[in-house]
Amino acid sequence: MKRAMHLNLLGVYAIFIVALLYGPVLLLPMFSFNDSIYIAFPLKGFTTKWYQEMATNSALLAALMNSLKVGIGVAIVSTVLGLTAAKAVIRHRLPGKTQIVGMIMLPLLLPSLFLGIALLIILRKVFSVDLSLWTIGAGHVLICMPFSMLILIARLEGFDKSLEEASLDLGENAWGTFWHVTFPLALPGVISSLLLSFTTSLDEFVIAFFLGGNDTTLPLFIWSQLRFPAKLPGVLALGSCILVLSIVIVVLAEVVRRRGVQSSKPTVF
Amino acid sequence: MASVTGGPLVGHARSRPLSQRFRALLLRSEALRGYILLTPTLLVMFLLLVVPLCGMIAFSFFTQVYFDIDFTLTLKNYWSIIKPGAGNTYLGIPFPFETPVYTILLVKSLLMSLVATSVIVLMAYPMAYFIAFRATNHKFLWLVLITVPLWTSYLLRVFAWKVILGHNGVLNSGLISIGVIEEPLGFLLYNPAAVIITLTHAWLAFAILPIYVSLEKIDRSLLEAATDLGDSKLIRFLRVTLPLSLPGVISSALMVFIPTVGDYVTPAQVGGTSGIMIGTIIQRQFGAANNWPLGSALSIFMMLAVTAIVCLFLWGVGNDRIKARGA
């Protein structure tokens, strides 16, 4: 009896936390269908006009294209770098491994403002590079690569090293072993790393804010609209689309990754 | 394979061409192959992290002269942060500096982050406990449920709170339409509390996972042993579960505290003038104020303060654990 009570109390609390995590964010889609420029109760009526306006906004579409370009590029680069680094760390006995992994993880811990400023200084004042989508992409690789590496380390740890050794023993060279054994086994991790890097880049604001110059990505576009109260319903519609896209991608990535893991070891990422 | 090429090489290594000698070395040294695999990643990290940080440190010793940079090394920027002067008081504490705003904002940011971090860890722990020990059937679902918010746009999560707490926002208009209040409450948005609430919401999911992992790793037989030896549930939690999950608690506290001190988006959106943090004034040096060297010095000053607090915290935790072990 007492045990059941305890379980219920924690269960109620867990539901409360999930409601707290999702509630505020779900207000955005709700009000994006509201027929009023004020984001307030009572709801006025159902409309899709904010979504229709969005489709004809050329600045928004340009920002969307920019975000897609950066996101896809960043996803590929950070996954390739994350995979090679994860393989090196997991499959080879490296002196100084802890320090190396620690350094690669550092961008996850530092405030993105700090990273953005440091990159801005070096790019503008030392190398005199013009700010563009390329510089945004470089900044995003810095914060996506640690995630990719963590995901792929977890994946590579999940299957037996002897599979690769068997392939080498049976006469396959290192390159063939990588493509025919390691890569297919790591594939769920690779897919989820691609997807999660893409959403991270798609949603990242602060680094893009410092390194964007005249080029705009979707979060930068949203930021520029926030000053104008009349633009807010449009921001809600756009924000809702981004939210839905992110959630779909993340759920997909999680399902691919967690279902694919053979070991039952708990992993953070 | 190594023995086929490695055998004859030992004797004739010097007479072989360089490329073959390199190949032989590669086959023999596992560590070397590992480092070669790591090279691209480390090169990228070096170019995008180490070089920029060094550049920032160098910049903090330069001076801004209108639109140009004076490259003479000087401590002027750091001195301007802590130069003694008439000063001001904040929370009753005197800040006797010529420009006290930097130090006041730093202390204020640290305090706001500490409050947010404490609230977050306290809220995250029972949730992590629930997933680790109680959610036996749907563990995967719960994990996905708390992971998804991590990857959704930070900007939009912050913006949601601006919409909720605003003068004509969701909360005020909701309360008016159900008749609880007649006039909008003015104190909801644009203050430190709004920043702390928003930070708590935005970073909560982050803190759950490390605590969950450390709880999940606990050997269940230890808990059974504690029960068998007569510990009540509460004592068992305090003596076994909590100490064993402490690494997770510490890492989630650090994972939230360090990035939030330098947050820029949240104070800019929901902080108003009373809720600004050190990140706001750092950003200003790279925007309107156009003083990059001072901005660099402020950033480094902030990170040094954060590092000092983190070290103090870890040292304190370490001391406690040593004492506990000795007892």
Coordinates of C-alpha atoms in Angstrom, one line a residue:
Chain A
M1 CA 0.0 0.0 0.0
K2 CA 2.7 2.4 1.1
R3 CA 4.8 1.3 -1.9
A4 CA 1.9 2.0 -4.3
M5 CA 1.5 5.5 -2.9
H6 CA 5.2 6.2 -3.3
L7 CA 5.2 5.0 -6.9
N8 CA 2.2 7.2 -7.7
L9 CA 3.7 10.3 -6.1
L10 CA 6.9 9.9 -8.2
G11 CA 4.8 9.1 -11.3
V12 CA 2.7 12.2 -10.9
Y13 CA 5.9 14.2 -10.5
A14 CA 7.4 12.7 -13.6
I15 CA 4.2 13.6 -15.6
F16 CA 4.4 17.1 -14.1
I17 CA 8.0 17.5 -15.3
V18 CA 7.2 16.3 -18.8
A19 CA 4.2 18.7 -18.9
L20 CA 6.5 21.5 -17.8
L21 CA 9.1 20.6 -20.5
Y22 CA 6.6 20.5 -23.3
G23 CA 3.8 22.9 -22.1
P24 CA 5.4 26.3 -22.8
V25 CA 6.8 25.2 -26.1
L26 CA 3.4 23.8 -27.3
L27 CA 1.9 27.2 -26.8
L28 CA 3.7 28.3 -30.0
P29 CA 1.8 25.9 -32.4
M30 CA -1.4 26.6 -30.5
F31 CA -1.3 30.4 -31.0
S32 CA 0.1 30.0 -34.5
F33 CA -3.4 29.1 -35.6
N34 CA -5.1 31.9 -33.7
D35 CA -6.7 34.6 -35.8
S36 CA -5.2 37.6 -34.0
I37 CA -1.9 39.5 -34.0
Y38 CA -2.0 39.4 -30.2
I39 CA -0.6 36.3 -28.5
A40 CA -3.2 36.3 -25.8
F41 CA -6.3 34.6 -24.5
P42 CA -9.2 34.3 -25.4
L43 CA -8.4 32.5 -28.7
K44 CA -10.1 34.4 -31.5
G45 CA -10.6 31.8 -34.2
F46 CA -8.8 29.3 -36.4
T47 CA -6.7 30.5 -39.3
T48 CA -3.9 29.3 -41.5
K49 CA -3.1 32.7 -42.8
W50 CA 0.2 33.0 -40.8
Y51 CA 1.4 29.9 -42.6
Q52 CA 0.3 31.2 -46.0
E53 CA 2.1 34.4 -45.4
M54 CA 5.2 32.5 -44.5
A55 CA 5.3 30.7 -47.9
T56 CA 5.5 34.0 -49.8
N57 CA 8.1 35.7 -47.6
S58 CA 11.2 35.7 -49.7
A59 CA 13.6 36.7 -46.8
L60 CA 12.3 33.7 -44.9
L61 CA 12.8 31.3 -47.8
A62 CA 16.3 32.6 -48.3
A63 CA 17.1 32.0 -44.6
L64 CA 15.6 28.5 -44.9
M65 CA 17.8 27.7 -47.8
N66 CA 20.9 29.0 -45.9
S67 CA 20.0 27.0 -42.8
L68 CA 19.6 23.8 -44.9
K69 CA 22.9 24.4 -46.7
V70 CA 24.8 25.0 -43.4
G71 CA 22.9 22.2 -41.6
I72 CA 23.7 19.5 -44.2
G73 CA 27.3 20.5 -44.6
V74 CA 27.8 20.6 -40.8
A75 CA 26.1 17.2 -40.3
I76 CA 28.4 15.5 -42.9
V77 CA 31.6 17.1 -41.7
S78 CA 31.0 16.6 -38.0
T79 CA 29.9 13.0 -38.5
V80 CA 33.0 12.1 -40.5
L81 CA 35.3 13.8 -38.0
G82 CA 33.3 12.2 -35.1
L83 CA 33.5 8.8 -36.6
T84 CA 37.2 8.8 -37.2
A85 CA 37.9 10.2 -33.8
A86 CA 35.5 7.7 -32.1
K87 CA 37.2 4.8 -33.9
A88 CA 40.6 6.0 -32.9
V89 CA 39.6 6.4 -29.3
I90 CA 37.7 3.1 -29.0
R91 CA 39.9 0.8 -31.1
H92 CA 43.4 2.0 -30.3
R93 CA 45.2 2.2 -27.1
L94 CA 46.2 5.8 -27.1
P95 CA 48.4 7.5 -24.4
G96 CA 46.7 10.7 -23.3
K97 CA 43.2 9.5 -24.5
T98 CA 41.4 11.1 -21.6
Q99 CA 42.9 14.5 -22.2
I100 CA 42.2 14.3 -25.9
V101 CA 38.5 13.3 -25.4
G102 CA 38.2 16.0 -22.7
M103 CA 39.5 18.7 -25.1
I104 CA 37.1 17.6 -27.9
M105 CA 34.2 17.7 -25.4
L106 CA 35.1 21.2 -24.2
P107 CA 32.8 23.1 -26.6
L108 CA 29.8 21.4 -25.0
L109 CA 30.7 22.9 -21.7
L110 CA 31.7 26.5 -22.7
P111 CA 29.1 29.1 -23.2
S112 CA 28.4 29.5 -26.9
L113 CA 28.8 33.3 -26.5
F114 CA 32.5 32.6 -25.5
L115 CA 33.1 30.3 -28.5
G116 CA 31.3 32.8 -30.9
I117 CA 33.4 35.7 -29.7
A118 CA 36.7 33.8 -29.9
L119 CA 35.9 32.7 -33.4
L120 CA 34.8 36.2 -34.4
I121 CA 38.1 37.7 -33.3
I122 CA 40.3 35.2 -35.0
L123 CA 38.3 35.2 -38.2
R124 CA 37.9 38.9 -38.6
K125 CA 41.0 40.4 -37.0
V126 CA 43.7 37.8 -37.6
F127 CA 42.7 36.1 -40.8
S128 CA 40.5 38.9 -42.2
V129 CA 37.9 36.4 -43.4
D130 CA 34.6 37.8 -44.5
L131 CA 31.7 36.5 -42.4
S132 CA 29.4 34.2 -44.3
L133 CA 27.6 30.8 -44.2
W134 CA 31.0 29.2 -44.2
T135 CA 32.0 30.9 -41.0
I136 CA 28.7 29.9 -39.4
G137 CA 29.3 26.3 -40.5
A138 CA 32.8 26.3 -39.0
G139 CA 31.4 27.4 -35.7
H140 CA 28.6 24.8 -35.8
V141 CA 31.1 22.0 -36.6
L142 CA 32.9 23.0 -33.4
I143 CA 29.7 22.3 -31.3
C144 CA 28.3 19.4 -33.3
M145 CA 31.5 17.3 -33.5
P146 CA 31.5 16.5 -29.7
F147 CA 27.9 15.2 -30.0
S148 CA 28.8 13.1 -33.0
M149 CA 31.8 11.7 -31.3
L150 CA 29.8 10.8 -28.1
I151 CA 27.0 9.1 -30.1
L152 CA 29.5 7.1 -32.2
I153 CA 31.7 6.1 -29.2
A154 CA 28.6 4.7 -27.6
R155 CA 27.8 2.9 -30.9
L156 CA 31.3 1.5 -31.4
E157 CA 31.5 0.3 -27.8
G158 CA 28.2 -1.6 -28.4
F159 CA 29.7 -4.2 -30.7
D160 CA 32.6 -6.6 -30.4
K161 CA 36.1 -5.6 -31.6
S162 CA 36.6 -9.2 -32.6
L163 CA 34.3 -8.7 -35.6
E164 CA 36.8 -6.3 -37.1
E165 CA 39.7 -8.6 -36.1
A166 CA 38.0 -11.5 -37.8
S167 CA 37.7 -9.5 -41.0
L168 CA 41.4 -8.6 -40.9
D169 CA 42.4 -12.2 -40.2
L170 CA 40.3 -13.4 -43.2
G171 CA 42.4 -11.2 -45.4
E172 CA 40.4 -8.0 -45.8
N173 CA 42.6 -4.8 -45.6
A174 CA 42.0 -2.0 -43.2
W175 CA 40.0 0.0 -45.7
G176 CA 37.8 -2.9 -46.7
T177 CA 37.3 -3.8 -43.0
F178 CA 36.1 -0.3 -42.3
W179 CA 33.6 -0.3 -45.2
H180 CA 32.4 -3.8 -44.9
V181 CA 32.4 -4.3 -41.2
T182 CA 32.8 -1.2 -39.1
F183 CA 30.7 1.2 -41.1
P184 CA 27.6 -1.0 -41.5
L185 CA 27.7 -1.8 -37.8
A186 CA 28.1 1.8 -36.9
L187 CA 25.4 2.9 -39.3
P188 CA 22.6 3.5 -36.8
G189 CA 25.0 5.8 -34.9
V190 CA 26.1 7.5 -38.1
I191 CA 22.5 8.2 -39.1
S192 CA 21.6 9.6 -35.7
S193 CA 24.8 11.7 -35.6
L194 CA 23.8 13.2 -39.0
L195 CA 20.3 13.9 -37.9
L196 CA 21.2 15.4 -34.5
S197 CA 24.1 17.5 -35.9
F198 CA 21.7 18.8 -38.5
T199 CA 19.0 19.9 -36.0
T200 CA 21.7 21.4 -33.7
S201 CA 22.9 23.5 -36.5
L202 CA 19.4 24.3 -37.7
D203 CA 18.5 25.6 -34.2
E204 CA 21.7 27.2 -33.2
F205 CA 21.5 31.0 -32.7
V206 CA 24.4 32.6 -30.7
I207 CA 27.3 31.4 -32.8
A208 CA 25.4 32.2 -36.0
F209 CA 24.6 35.6 -34.5
F210 CA 28.3 36.5 -34.2
L211 CA 29.6 34.7 -37.3
G212 CA 26.8 35.4 -39.8
G213 CA 27.7 38.8 -41.2
N214 CA 25.1 39.6 -43.8
D215 CA 24.0 36.0 -44.2
T216 CA 20.9 35.0 -42.3
T217 CA 19.9 31.5 -41.1
L218 CA 16.4 30.7 -39.7
P219 CA 17.2 31.5 -36.0
L220 CA 18.8 34.8 -37.1
F221 CA 15.7 35.6 -39.2
I222 CA 13.4 34.9 -36.2
W223 CA 15.6 37.1 -34.0
S224 CA 15.3 40.0 -36.4
Q225 CA 11.5 39.6 -36.4
L226 CA 11.1 39.6 -32.6
R227 CA 11.4 43.4 -32.4
F228 CA 8.2 43.9 -34.3
P229 CA 5.0 42.9 -32.5
A230 CA 3.1 42.7 -35.7
K231 CA 5.5 40.0 -37.0
L232 CA 5.1 37.8 -33.9
P233 CA 2.3 35.5 -35.3
G234 CA 4.5 34.9 -38.3
V235 CA 7.3 33.9 -36.0
L236 CA 5.0 31.5 -34.2
A237 CA 4.1 29.8 -37.5
L238 CA 7.7 29.5 -38.5
G239 CA 8.7 28.5 -35.0
S240 CA 6.1 25.8 -35.0
C241 CA 7.4 24.4 -38.3
I242 CA 10.9 24.3 -36.9
L243 CA 9.8 22.6 -33.7
V244 CA 7.8 19.9 -35.6
L245 CA 10.8 19.3 -37.9
S246 CA 13.2 19.1 -35.0
I247 CA 11.0 16.8 -33.0
V248 CA 10.5 14.4 -36.0
I249 CA 14.2 14.3 -36.7
V250 CA 15.2 13.8 -33.0
V251 CA 12.6 11.1 -32.4
L252 CA 13.8 9.3 -35.6
A253 CA 17.4 9.6 -34.5
E254 CA 16.7 8.4 -31.0
V255 CA 14.7 5.4 -32.2
V256 CA 17.4 4.4 -34.7
R257 CA 20.1 4.8 -32.1
R258 CA 18.6 3.3 -28.9
R259 CA 17.0 0.4 -30.7
G260 CA 20.2 -0.3 -32.5
V261 CA 22.4 -0.5 -29.4
Q262 CA 23.1 -4.1 -28.5
S263 CA 24.5 -3.5 -25.0
S264 CA 22.2 -2.4 -22.3
K265 CA 24.7 0.0 -20.9
P266 CA 23.1 3.4 -20.0
T267 CA 24.5 6.2 -22.1
V268 CA 23.9 9.9 -21.9
F269 CA 24.1 10.6 -25.6
Chain B
M1 CA 49.9 -9.7 -41.7
A2 CA 52.3 -7.8 -39.6
S3 CA 54.7 -10.7 -39.5
V4 CA 54.9 -11.0 -43.3
T5 CA 56.1 -7.5 -43.9
G6 CA 57.6 -7.0 -40.5
G7 CA 60.0 -9.9 -40.6
P8 CA 62.5 -8.9 -43.4
L9 CA 62.1 -5.2 -42.5
V10 CA 63.9 -5.5 -39.2
G11 CA 67.2 -6.3 -40.8
H12 CA 67.0 -4.0 -43.9
A13 CA 65.1 -1.1 -42.4
R14 CA 67.7 1.4 -43.3
S15 CA 68.1 0.4 -46.9
R16 CA 64.3 0.5 -47.6
P17 CA 62.7 3.6 -49.1
L18 CA 61.1 6.0 -46.6
S19 CA 57.5 5.2 -47.5
Q20 CA 58.0 1.5 -46.8
R21 CA 59.6 2.2 -43.5
F22 CA 56.7 4.4 -42.6
R23 CA 54.2 1.6 -43.5
A24 CA 56.1 -0.9 -41.4
L25 CA 56.1 1.5 -38.5
L26 CA 52.3 2.1 -39.0
L27 CA 51.6 -1.6 -38.9
R28 CA 53.6 -2.2 -35.8
S29 CA 52.4 0.8 -33.8
E30 CA 48.7 0.8 -32.8
A31 CA 49.0 4.1 -31.1
L32 CA 50.4 5.8 -34.2
R33 CA 47.5 4.5 -36.3
G34 CA 45.2 5.8 -33.7
Y35 CA 46.8 9.3 -33.7
I36 CA 46.6 9.4 -37.5
L37 CA 42.9 8.6 -37.4
L38 CA 42.5 11.4 -34.8
T39 CA 44.6 13.9 -36.8
P40 CA 41.8 15.5 -38.8
T41 CA 39.6 16.0 -35.8
L42 CA 42.4 17.4 -33.7
L43 CA 43.4 19.7 -36.5
V44 CA 39.9 21.1 -36.7
M45 CA 39.7 21.4 -32.9
F46 CA 43.0 23.2 -32.9
L47 CA 42.0 25.6 -35.6
L48 CA 38.5 26.3 -34.2
L49 CA 39.1 26.1 -30.5
V50 CA 42.7 26.4 -29.4
V51 CA 43.8 29.1 -31.9
P52 CA 40.6 31.3 -31.3
L53 CA 41.0 31.0 -27.5
C54 CA 44.7 32.1 -27.8
G55 CA 43.6 34.9 -30.1
M56 CA 41.0 36.0 -27.6
I57 CA 43.6 36.0 -24.8
A58 CA 46.0 38.0 -26.9
F59 CA 43.3 40.5 -27.8
S60 CA 42.5 41.1 -24.1
F61 CA 46.0 42.6 -23.8
F62 CA 45.5 45.0 -26.7
T63 CA 43.6 48.4 -26.7
Q64 CA 40.9 49.8 -28.9
V65 CA 41.7 53.2 -30.3
Y66 CA 38.5 54.3 -32.1
F67 CA 38.3 52.0 -35.1
D68 CA 41.8 50.7 -34.8
I69 CA 43.5 48.2 -32.5
D70 CA 46.7 49.2 -30.6
F71 CA 48.7 46.1 -30.5
T72 CA 50.9 47.2 -27.6
L73 CA 50.6 44.6 -24.8
T74 CA 48.9 46.2 -21.7
L75 CA 46.8 45.1 -18.7
K76 CA 44.6 48.2 -19.2
N77 CA 41.5 46.3 -20.0
Y78 CA 41.7 44.1 -16.9
W79 CA 42.7 47.1 -14.8
S80 CA 39.5 49.0 -16.0
I81 CA 37.4 46.1 -14.7
I82 CA 38.9 46.2 -11.2
K83 CA 40.2 49.8 -11.0
P84 CA 39.3 51.1 -7.5
G85 CA 36.9 54.1 -7.4
A86 CA 33.8 55.5 -5.7
G87 CA 31.9 52.4 -6.7
N88 CA 28.4 51.3 -6.0
T89 CA 26.6 48.7 -3.8
Y90 CA 24.7 45.7 -5.0
L91 CA 22.6 43.5 -2.6
G92 CA 24.2 45.5 0.2
I93 CA 27.7 44.5 -0.9
P94 CA 30.0 47.4 -1.8
F95 CA 31.8 47.3 -5.1
P96 CA 34.5 49.9 -4.8
F97 CA 35.5 50.1 -8.4
E98 CA 35.6 53.0 -10.9
T99 CA 33.3 51.1 -13.2
P100 CA 31.5 48.8 -10.8
V101 CA 29.0 47.6 -13.5
Y102 CA 31.3 44.8 -14.7
T103 CA 31.9 43.2 -11.4
I104 CA 28.3 43.7 -10.2
L105 CA 27.0 42.1 -13.4
L106 CA 29.5 39.2 -13.0
V107 CA 28.4 38.5 -9.4
K108 CA 24.8 38.9 -10.4
S109 CA 25.2 36.4 -13.3
L110 CA 27.0 33.9 -11.1
L111 CA 24.2 34.2 -8.4
M112 CA 21.4 33.9 -11.0
S113 CA 23.1 30.8 -12.5
L114 CA 23.7 29.3 -9.1
V115 CA 20.0 29.7 -8.2
A116 CA 18.9 28.3 -11.5
T117 CA 21.4 25.4 -11.2
S118 CA 20.2 24.5 -7.7
V119 CA 16.6 24.6 -8.7
I120 CA 17.3 22.5 -11.8
V121 CA 19.3 19.8 -10.0
L122 CA 16.6 19.6 -7.3
M123 CA 13.9 19.2 -9.9
A124 CA 15.9 16.8 -12.1
Y125 CA 16.8 14.4 -9.4
P126 CA 13.4 12.9 -8.6
M127 CA 12.7 12.7 -12.4
A128 CA 16.0 10.8 -13.0
Y129 CA 15.2 8.6 -10.0
F130 CA 11.8 7.8 -11.5
I131 CA 13.2 6.8 -14.9
A132 CA 16.0 4.7 -13.3
F133 CA 14.0 2.9 -10.7
R134 CA 10.3 3.1 -11.3
A135 CA 9.7 3.4 -15.1
T136 CA 10.5 -0.3 -15.8
N137 CA 8.1 -0.9 -18.7
H138 CA 8.4 2.3 -20.7
K139 CA 12.0 3.4 -19.9
F140 CA 12.7 4.0 -23.6
L141 CA 9.7 6.2 -24.0
W142 CA 10.6 8.3 -20.9
L143 CA 14.1 8.7 -22.2
V144 CA 13.0 9.9 -25.6
L145 CA 10.5 12.2 -23.9
I146 CA 13.2 14.0 -21.9
T147 CA 15.7 14.0 -24.7
V148 CA 13.6 15.6 -27.4
P149 CA 13.4 19.0 -25.7
L150 CA 17.2 19.1 -25.5
W151 CA 17.4 19.3 -29.3
T152 CA 14.7 21.8 -29.9
S153 CA 15.6 25.4 -30.6
Y154 CA 16.8 27.2 -27.5
L155 CA 15.7 30.5 -29.0
L156 CA 12.2 29.3 -29.3
R157 CA 12.1 27.8 -25.8
V158 CA 13.1 31.2 -24.5
F159 CA 10.7 33.0 -26.8
A160 CA 7.9 30.9 -25.4
W161 CA 8.4 32.4 -22.0
K162 CA 8.4 35.9 -23.4
V163 CA 5.0 35.0 -24.9
I164 CA 3.8 33.6 -21.6
L165 CA 5.0 36.2 -19.2
G166 CA 4.5 39.3 -21.3
H167 CA 2.3 42.3 -20.3
N168 CA -0.4 41.2 -22.8
G169 CA 0.9 37.7 -22.7
V170 CA -0.7 34.3 -22.2
L171 CA -0.6 34.2 -18.4
N172 CA -2.0 37.7 -17.9
S173 CA -4.7 37.4 -20.6
G174 CA -5.5 33.9 -19.3
L175 CA -5.9 35.1 -15.8
I176 CA -8.0 38.1 -16.9
S177 CA -10.3 36.0 -19.0
I178 CA -11.1 33.6 -16.2
G179 CA -11.6 36.5 -13.8
V180 CA -8.7 36.0 -11.3
I181 CA -7.2 39.5 -12.0
E182 CA -8.5 42.6 -13.6
E183 CA -5.3 44.4 -14.6
P184 CA -2.3 42.7 -16.2
L185 CA 0.4 41.9 -13.7
G186 CA 3.4 44.1 -14.6
F187 CA 6.1 42.2 -12.6
L188 CA 6.1 39.0 -14.6
L189 CA 8.5 39.8 -17.4
Y190 CA 11.8 41.7 -17.6
N191 CA 13.4 40.9 -14.2
P192 CA 15.9 38.4 -12.8
A193 CA 13.1 36.0 -11.7
A194 CA 11.9 35.8 -15.3
V195 CA 15.5 35.0 -16.4
I196 CA 15.8 32.3 -13.7
I197 CA 12.5 30.7 -14.6
T198 CA 13.4 30.6 -18.3
L199 CA 16.8 29.2 -17.6
T200 CA 15.4 26.5 -15.4
H201 CA 12.9 25.5 -18.1
A202 CA 15.5 25.6 -20.9
W203 CA 18.2 23.6 -19.1
L204 CA 16.1 21.1 -17.0
A205 CA 16.2 18.3 -19.5
F206 CA 20.0 18.6 -19.7
A207 CA 20.4 17.9 -16.0
I208 CA 18.2 14.8 -15.9
L209 CA 20.4 12.6 -18.2
P210 CA 23.7 12.6 -16.2
I211 CA 21.8 11.9 -12.9
Y212 CA 19.8 9.1 -14.6
V213 CA 23.0 7.5 -16.0
S214 CA 24.7 7.5 -12.5
L215 CA 21.5 6.1 -10.9
E216 CA 21.2 3.4 -13.6
K217 CA 24.8 2.3 -13.0
I218 CA 24.2 1.5 -9.3
D219 CA 24.5 -2.2 -8.6
R220 CA 21.0 -3.2 -7.4
S221 CA 22.4 -5.8 -5.1
L222 CA 23.9 -3.0 -3.0
L223 CA 20.4 -1.7 -2.4
E224 CA 19.2 -5.2 -1.5
A225 CA 22.1 -5.6 0.9
A226 CA 21.2 -2.3 2.6
T227 CA 17.6 -3.4 3.1
D228 CA 18.7 -6.8 4.3
L229 CA 21.0 -5.2 6.9
G230 CA 18.0 -3.3 8.3
D231 CA 18.2 0.1 6.6
S232 CA 14.8 1.8 6.1
K233 CA 14.0 3.2 2.7
L234 CA 15.1 6.7 3.6
I235 CA 18.3 5.7 5.3
R236 CA 19.1 3.4 2.4
F237 CA 18.6 6.3 0.0
L238 CA 20.8 8.7 2.0
R239 CA 23.5 6.1 2.7
V240 CA 23.7 4.2 -0.6
T241 CA 21.7 5.7 -3.5
L242 CA 22.5 9.4 -3.0
P243 CA 26.3 9.0 -2.5
L244 CA 26.6 6.7 -5.5
S245 CA 24.7 9.1 -7.7
L246 CA 26.7 12.1 -6.6
P247 CA 29.0 12.0 -9.7
G248 CA 25.9 12.4 -11.9
V249 CA 24.6 15.2 -9.7
I250 CA 28.0 17.0 -9.9
S251 CA 28.3 16.7 -13.7
S252 CA 24.8 17.9 -14.3
A253 CA 25.3 20.8 -12.0
L254 CA 28.5 21.8 -13.9
M255 CA 26.8 21.1 -17.3
V256 CA 24.1 23.7 -16.4
F257 CA 26.1 26.2 -14.4
I258 CA 29.0 26.9 -16.7
P259 CA 27.1 27.6 -19.9
T260 CA 24.3 29.6 -18.2
V261 CA 26.6 32.2 -16.6
G262 CA 27.5 33.4 -20.1
D263 CA 24.0 33.1 -21.6
Y264 CA 23.1 35.9 -23.9
V265 CA 19.7 34.9 -25.4
T266 CA 17.7 34.6 -22.2
P267 CA 18.6 37.9 -20.5
A268 CA 18.2 39.7 -23.9
Q269 CA 14.7 38.3 -24.4
V270 CA 13.1 38.2 -20.9
G271 CA 15.6 40.0 -18.7
G272 CA 14.8 43.7 -19.5
T273 CA 17.1 46.2 -17.9
S274 CA 17.0 44.7 -14.4
G275 CA 17.7 41.2 -15.7
I276 CA 20.8 41.8 -17.8
M277 CA 23.7 39.5 -17.2
I278 CA 27.5 39.6 -18.0
G279 CA 26.8 38.1 -21.4
T280 CA 24.8 41.1 -22.4
I281 CA 27.6 43.6 -21.7
I282 CA 30.2 41.3 -23.4
Q283 CA 28.1 41.2 -26.5
R284 CA 27.7 45.0 -26.4
Q285 CA 31.6 45.3 -26.7
F286 CA 31.4 43.5 -30.0
G287 CA 28.4 45.4 -31.2
A288 CA 27.4 49.0 -30.3
A289 CA 30.3 49.7 -27.9
N290 CA 32.9 48.4 -30.4
N291 CA 35.6 47.6 -27.9
W292 CA 36.8 44.1 -28.8
P293 CA 39.8 44.0 -26.5
L294 CA 37.7 45.0 -23.5
G295 CA 35.0 42.4 -24.6
S296 CA 37.8 39.7 -24.7
A297 CA 39.1 40.7 -21.3
L298 CA 35.5 40.6 -19.8
S299 CA 35.0 37.1 -21.4
I300 CA 38.2 35.8 -19.9
F301 CA 37.4 37.5 -16.6
M302 CA 34.0 35.7 -16.6
M303 CA 35.5 32.3 -17.4
L304 CA 38.2 32.7 -14.7
A305 CA 35.5 33.4 -12.2
V306 CA 33.5 30.4 -13.3
T307 CA 36.6 28.2 -13.2
A308 CA 37.4 29.4 -9.7
I309 CA 33.9 28.6 -8.5
V310 CA 33.9 25.2 -10.2
C311 CA 37.3 24.3 -8.6
L312 CA 36.1 25.5 -5.2
F313 CA 32.9 23.4 -5.6
L314 CA 34.8 20.2 -6.7
W315 CA 37.4 20.7 -3.9
G316 CA 34.5 21.0 -1.4
V317 CA 32.8 17.9 -2.8
G318 CA 36.2 16.0 -2.7
N319 CA 36.9 17.1 0.9
D320 CA 33.4 15.9 1.9
R321 CA 33.9 12.5 0.3
I322 CA 37.3 12.0 1.9
K323 CA 35.8 12.9 5.3
A324 CA 32.9 10.6 4.7
R325 CA 35.3 7.8 3.8
G326 CA 37.4 8.4 6.9
A327 CA 34.5 8.3 9.2

